[in-house]
CSV table of C-alpha atoms in Angstrom, one decimal:
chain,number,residue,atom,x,y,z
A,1,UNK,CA,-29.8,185.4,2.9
A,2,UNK,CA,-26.4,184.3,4.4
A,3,UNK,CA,-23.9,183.3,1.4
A,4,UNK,CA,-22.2,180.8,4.6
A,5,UNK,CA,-24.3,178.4,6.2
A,6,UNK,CA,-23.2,176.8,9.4
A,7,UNK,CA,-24.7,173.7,10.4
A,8,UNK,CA,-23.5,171.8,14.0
A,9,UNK,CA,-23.7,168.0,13.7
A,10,UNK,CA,-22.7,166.9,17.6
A,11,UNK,CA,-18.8,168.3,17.7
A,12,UNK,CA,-18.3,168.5,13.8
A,13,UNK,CA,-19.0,172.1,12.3
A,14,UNK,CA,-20.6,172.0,8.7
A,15,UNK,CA,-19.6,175.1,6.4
A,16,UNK,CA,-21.6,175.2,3.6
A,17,UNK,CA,-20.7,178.2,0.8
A,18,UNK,CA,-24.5,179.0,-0.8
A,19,UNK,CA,-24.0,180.9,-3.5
A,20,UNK,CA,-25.6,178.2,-6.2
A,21,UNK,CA,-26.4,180.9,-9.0
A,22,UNK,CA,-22.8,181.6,-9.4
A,23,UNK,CA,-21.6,178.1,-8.6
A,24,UNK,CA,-20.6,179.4,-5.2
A,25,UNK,CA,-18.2,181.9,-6.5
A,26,UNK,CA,-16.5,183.9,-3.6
A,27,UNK,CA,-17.3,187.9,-3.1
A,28,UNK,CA,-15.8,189.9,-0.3
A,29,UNK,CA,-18.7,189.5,1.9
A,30,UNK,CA,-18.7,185.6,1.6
A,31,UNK,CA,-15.1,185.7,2.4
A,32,UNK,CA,-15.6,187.2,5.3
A,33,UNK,CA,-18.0,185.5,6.5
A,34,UNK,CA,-15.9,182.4,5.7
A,35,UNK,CA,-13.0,183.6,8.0
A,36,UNK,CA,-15.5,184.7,11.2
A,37,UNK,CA,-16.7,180.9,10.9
A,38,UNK,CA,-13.6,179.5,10.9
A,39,UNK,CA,-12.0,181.5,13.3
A,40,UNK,CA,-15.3,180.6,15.5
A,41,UNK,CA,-14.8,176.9,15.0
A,42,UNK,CA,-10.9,177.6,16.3
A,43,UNK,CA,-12.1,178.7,19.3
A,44,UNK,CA,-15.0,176.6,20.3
A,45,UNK,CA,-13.7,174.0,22.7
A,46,UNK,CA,-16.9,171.6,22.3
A,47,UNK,CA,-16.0,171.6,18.7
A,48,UNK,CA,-13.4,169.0,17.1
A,49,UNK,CA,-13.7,168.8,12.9
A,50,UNK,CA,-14.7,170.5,10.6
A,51,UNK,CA,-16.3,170.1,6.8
A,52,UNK,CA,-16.3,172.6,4.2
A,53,UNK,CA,-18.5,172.1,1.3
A,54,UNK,CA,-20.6,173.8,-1.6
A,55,UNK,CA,-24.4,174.2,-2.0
A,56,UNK,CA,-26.1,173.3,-5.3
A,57,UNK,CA,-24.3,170.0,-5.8
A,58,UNK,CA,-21.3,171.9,-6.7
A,59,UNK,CA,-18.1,172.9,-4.0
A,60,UNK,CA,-16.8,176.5,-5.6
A,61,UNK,CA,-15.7,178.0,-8.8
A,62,UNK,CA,-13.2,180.4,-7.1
A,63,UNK,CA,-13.6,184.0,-6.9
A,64,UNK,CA,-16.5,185.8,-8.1
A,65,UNK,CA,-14.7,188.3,-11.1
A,66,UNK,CA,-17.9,190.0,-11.5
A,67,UNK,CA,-17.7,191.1,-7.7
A,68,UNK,CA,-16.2,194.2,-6.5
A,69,UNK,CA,-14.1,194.3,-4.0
A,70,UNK,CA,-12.1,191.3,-3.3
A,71,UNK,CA,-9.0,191.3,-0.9
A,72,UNK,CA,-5.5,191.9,-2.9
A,73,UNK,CA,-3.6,193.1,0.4
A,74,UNK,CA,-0.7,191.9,0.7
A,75,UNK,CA,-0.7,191.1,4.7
A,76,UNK,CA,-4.2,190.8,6.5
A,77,UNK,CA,-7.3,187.6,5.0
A,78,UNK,CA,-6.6,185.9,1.7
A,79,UNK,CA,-8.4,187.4,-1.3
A,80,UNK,CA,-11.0,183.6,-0.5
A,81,UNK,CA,-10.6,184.9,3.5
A,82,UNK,CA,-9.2,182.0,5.0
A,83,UNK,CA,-6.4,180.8,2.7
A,84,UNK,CA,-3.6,182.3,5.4
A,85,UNK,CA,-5.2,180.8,8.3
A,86,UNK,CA,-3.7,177.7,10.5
A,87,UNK,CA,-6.5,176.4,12.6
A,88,UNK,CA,-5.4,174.3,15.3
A,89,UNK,CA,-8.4,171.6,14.3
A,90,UNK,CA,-9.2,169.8,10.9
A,91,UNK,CA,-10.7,170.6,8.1
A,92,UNK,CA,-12.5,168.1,5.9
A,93,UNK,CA,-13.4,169.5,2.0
A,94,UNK,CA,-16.5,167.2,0.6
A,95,UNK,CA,-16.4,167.9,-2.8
A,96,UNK,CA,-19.2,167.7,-5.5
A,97,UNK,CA,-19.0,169.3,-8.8
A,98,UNK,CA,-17.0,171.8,-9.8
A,99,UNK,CA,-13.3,172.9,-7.0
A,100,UNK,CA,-11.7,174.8,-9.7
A,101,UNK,CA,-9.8,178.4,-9.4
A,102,UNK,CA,-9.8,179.5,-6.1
A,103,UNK,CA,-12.2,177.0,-5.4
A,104,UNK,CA,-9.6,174.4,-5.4
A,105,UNK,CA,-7.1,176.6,-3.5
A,106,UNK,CA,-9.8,176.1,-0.9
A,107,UNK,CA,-10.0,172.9,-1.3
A,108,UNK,CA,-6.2,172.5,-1.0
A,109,UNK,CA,-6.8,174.6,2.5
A,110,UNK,CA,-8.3,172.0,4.1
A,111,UNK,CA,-6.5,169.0,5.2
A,112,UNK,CA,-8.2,166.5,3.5
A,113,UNK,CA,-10.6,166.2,0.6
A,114,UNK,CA,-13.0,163.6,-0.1
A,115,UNK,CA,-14.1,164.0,-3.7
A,116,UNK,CA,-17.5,162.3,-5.5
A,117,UNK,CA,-17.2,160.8,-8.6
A,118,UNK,CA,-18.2,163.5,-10.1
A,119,UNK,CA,-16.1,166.0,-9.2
A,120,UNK,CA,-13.9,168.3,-11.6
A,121,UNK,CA,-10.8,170.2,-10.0
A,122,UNK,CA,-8.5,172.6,-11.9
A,123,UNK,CA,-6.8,175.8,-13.0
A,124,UNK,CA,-9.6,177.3,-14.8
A,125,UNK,CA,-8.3,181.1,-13.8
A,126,UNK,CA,-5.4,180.2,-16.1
A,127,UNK,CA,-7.9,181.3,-19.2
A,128,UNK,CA,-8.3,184.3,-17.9
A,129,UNK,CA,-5.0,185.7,-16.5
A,130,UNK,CA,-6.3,185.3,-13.1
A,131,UNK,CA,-2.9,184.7,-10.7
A,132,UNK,CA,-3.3,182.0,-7.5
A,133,UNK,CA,-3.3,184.0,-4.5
A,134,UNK,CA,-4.6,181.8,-2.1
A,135,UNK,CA,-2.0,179.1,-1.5
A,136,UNK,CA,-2.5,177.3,-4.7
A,137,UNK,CA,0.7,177.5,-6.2
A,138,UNK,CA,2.2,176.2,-2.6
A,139,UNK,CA,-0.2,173.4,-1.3
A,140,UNK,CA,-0.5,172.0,-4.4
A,141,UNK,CA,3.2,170.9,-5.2
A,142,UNK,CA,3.3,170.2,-1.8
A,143,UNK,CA,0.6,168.0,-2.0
A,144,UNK,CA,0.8,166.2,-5.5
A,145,UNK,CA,4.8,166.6,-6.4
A,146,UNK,CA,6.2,169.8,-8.8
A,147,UNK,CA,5.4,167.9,-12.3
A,148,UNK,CA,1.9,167.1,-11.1
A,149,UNK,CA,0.8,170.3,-10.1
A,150,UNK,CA,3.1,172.5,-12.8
A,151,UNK,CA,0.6,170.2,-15.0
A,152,UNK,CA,-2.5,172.0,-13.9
A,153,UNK,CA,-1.0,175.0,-12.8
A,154,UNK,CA,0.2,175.7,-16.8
A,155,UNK,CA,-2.3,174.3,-19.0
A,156,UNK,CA,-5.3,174.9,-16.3
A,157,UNK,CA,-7.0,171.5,-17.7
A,158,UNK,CA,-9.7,170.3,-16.0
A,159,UNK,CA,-8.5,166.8,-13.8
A,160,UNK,CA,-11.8,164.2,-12.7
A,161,UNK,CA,-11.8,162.9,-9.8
A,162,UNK,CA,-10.2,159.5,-10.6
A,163,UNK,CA,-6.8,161.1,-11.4
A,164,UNK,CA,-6.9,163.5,-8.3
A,165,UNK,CA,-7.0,160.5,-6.2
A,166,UNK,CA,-4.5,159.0,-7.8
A,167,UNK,CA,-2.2,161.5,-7.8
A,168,UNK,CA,-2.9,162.5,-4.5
A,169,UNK,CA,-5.3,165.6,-4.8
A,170,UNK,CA,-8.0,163.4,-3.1
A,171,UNK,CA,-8.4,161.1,-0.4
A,172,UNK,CA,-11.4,159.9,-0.6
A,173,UNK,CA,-13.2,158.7,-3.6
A,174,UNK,CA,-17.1,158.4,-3.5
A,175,UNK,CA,-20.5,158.3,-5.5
A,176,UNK,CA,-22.3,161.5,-6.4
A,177,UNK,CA,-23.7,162.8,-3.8
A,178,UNK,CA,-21.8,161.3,-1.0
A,179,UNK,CA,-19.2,163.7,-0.4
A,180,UNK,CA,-20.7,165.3,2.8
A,181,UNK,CA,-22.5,162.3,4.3
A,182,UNK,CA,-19.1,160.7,3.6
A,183,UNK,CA,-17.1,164.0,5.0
A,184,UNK,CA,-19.3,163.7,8.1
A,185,UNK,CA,-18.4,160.5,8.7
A,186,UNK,CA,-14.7,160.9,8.7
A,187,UNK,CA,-15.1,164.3,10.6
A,188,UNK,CA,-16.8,161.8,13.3
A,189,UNK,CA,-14.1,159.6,13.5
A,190,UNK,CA,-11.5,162.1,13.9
A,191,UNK,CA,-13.1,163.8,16.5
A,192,UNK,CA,-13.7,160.5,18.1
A,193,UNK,CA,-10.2,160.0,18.6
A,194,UNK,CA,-7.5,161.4,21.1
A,195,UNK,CA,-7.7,165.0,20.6
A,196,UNK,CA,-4.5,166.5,21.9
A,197,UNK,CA,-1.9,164.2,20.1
A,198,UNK,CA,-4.5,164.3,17.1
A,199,UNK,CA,-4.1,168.0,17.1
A,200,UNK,CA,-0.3,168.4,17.6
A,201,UNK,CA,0.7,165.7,15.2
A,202,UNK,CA,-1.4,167.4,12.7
A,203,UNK,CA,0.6,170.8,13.5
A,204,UNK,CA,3.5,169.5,13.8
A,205,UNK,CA,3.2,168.3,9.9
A,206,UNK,CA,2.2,171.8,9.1
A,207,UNK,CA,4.8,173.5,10.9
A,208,UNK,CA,7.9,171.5,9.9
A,209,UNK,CA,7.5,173.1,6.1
A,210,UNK,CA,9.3,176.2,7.4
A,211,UNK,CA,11.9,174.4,9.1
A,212,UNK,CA,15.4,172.3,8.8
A,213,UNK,CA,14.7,168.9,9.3
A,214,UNK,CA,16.4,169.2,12.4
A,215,UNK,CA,14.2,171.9,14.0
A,216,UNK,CA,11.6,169.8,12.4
A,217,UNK,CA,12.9,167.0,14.7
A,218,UNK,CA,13.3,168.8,17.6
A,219,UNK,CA,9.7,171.1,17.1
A,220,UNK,CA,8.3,167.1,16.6
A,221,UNK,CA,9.8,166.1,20.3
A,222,UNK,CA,8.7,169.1,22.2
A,223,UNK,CA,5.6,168.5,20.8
A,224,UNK,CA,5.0,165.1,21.5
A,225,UNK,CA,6.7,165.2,25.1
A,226,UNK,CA,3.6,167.9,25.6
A,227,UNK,CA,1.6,165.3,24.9
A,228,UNK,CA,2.7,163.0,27.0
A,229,UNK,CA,2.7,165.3,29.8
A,230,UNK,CA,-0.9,165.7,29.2
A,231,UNK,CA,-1.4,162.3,30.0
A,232,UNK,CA,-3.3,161.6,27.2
A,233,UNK,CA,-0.9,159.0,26.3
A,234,UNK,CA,-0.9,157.3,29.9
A,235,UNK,CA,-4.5,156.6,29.4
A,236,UNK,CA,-4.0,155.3,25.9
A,237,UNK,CA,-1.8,152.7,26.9
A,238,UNK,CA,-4.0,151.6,29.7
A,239,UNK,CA,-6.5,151.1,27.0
A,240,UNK,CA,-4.6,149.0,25.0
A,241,UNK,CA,-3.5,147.7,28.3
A,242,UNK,CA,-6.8,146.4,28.3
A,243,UNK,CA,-7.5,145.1,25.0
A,244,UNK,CA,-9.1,148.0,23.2
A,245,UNK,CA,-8.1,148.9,20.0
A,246,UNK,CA,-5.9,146.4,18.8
A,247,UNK,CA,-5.3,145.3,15.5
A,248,UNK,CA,-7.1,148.4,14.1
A,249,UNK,CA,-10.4,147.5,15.9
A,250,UNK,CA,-12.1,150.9,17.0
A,251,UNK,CA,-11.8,152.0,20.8
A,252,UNK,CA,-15.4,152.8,23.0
């Protein structure tokens, strides 16, 4: 049996790590298999989001320590696989249970996270002398602010999933057992929208870490005059030209 399940829902991918008897810990093979699926959602054109979650009712407890094997190259995959990959599309986490380790990292991966209620995400690695080597110790102030994330990133306490969204971690706060129908749902309505600007907004964001805010600016104007040369925009503003879509009202 497959430890990565892939699931097609009309143009959003599903990802689903199954590996329930050890929480969905990650060995080298399901790393692997994580980065061949991703880079196969990259690539397919008739597909726009996608969501990663966990099976079991938990999302992933990091790396499995009682595998052999795992990545700790310093070029190449991430120990997790995908940690060092940029897509060019989105990535949705639903989260149930347990993102802790380098199960959060991949949480962090993703661009957004919509958490259930009962979610749990943290450090736990910290116990056991287990470094972050999949982004964790860079998305994570990025994401939540330096105090926030030196929090869990020192004591490795375990944050619910009221505090992540209010410091950030999450963006999406649901029931139990909501988190993919809720993903799926958002994954929908991104892929409903405007691809191209969708696409390079969301790279320009990504990009302009590793640059002066005035390469930012400029890399942010190249980008944006591309996508007006597409004439993606043009046809935009003869919808709203029409009516559609204004005051936040969805567009056909």
């Amino acid at each position: 049996m497959t430890s990565v399940l892939l699931d097609r829902d009309g143009d959003v991918l599903v990802v689903t790590i199954s590996r329930p008897e050890v929480r969905n810990a990650i060995d080298r093979t399901t790393a692997d298999a994580l980065v061949a699926a991703f880079g196969d959602f990259d690539a397919d054109a008739t597909l726009s989001t996608a969501v990663l979650t966990g099976a079991g009712g938990g999302f992933c407890a990091g790396a499995d320590l009682r595998a052999v094997g795992m990545r700790t190259e310093e070029e190449g995959d991430a120990p997790l696989g995908v940690s060092r990959m940029l897509l060019g599309k989105p990535v949705i986490a639903a989260v149930e249970g347990h993102a802790v380790a380098g199960g959060l990292e991949l949480a962090l991966w993703c661009d957004l996270r919509v958490a259930a209620m009962g979610a749990v995400f943290g450090v736990y690695c910290r116990r056991f002398g287990v470094p972050l080597m999949d982004g964790g110790t860079i998305r994570l102030p990025r994401l939540v602010g330096q105090g926030c994330a030196l929090d869990m990133i020192l004591t490795g306490r375990p944050v619910d999933a009221e505090e992540a969204l209010r410091i950030g971690l999450a963006n999406r706060l649901v029931p139990t057992g909501d988190a993919l129908p809720a993903s799926l749902t958002l994954a929908h309505e991104l892929a409903a929208l405007p691809q191209t600007c969708l696409r390079s907004d969301r790279m320009s964001v990504h990009e302009q870490w590793s640059l002066s805010t005035a390469d930012a600016l400029l890399n942010e104007t190249r980008r944006g005059l591309a996508v007006i040369a597409s004439g993606e925009t043009a046809q935009g503003a003869e919808r709203f030209a029409r009516g559609d879509g204004r005051h936040g009202t969805p567009i056909p």
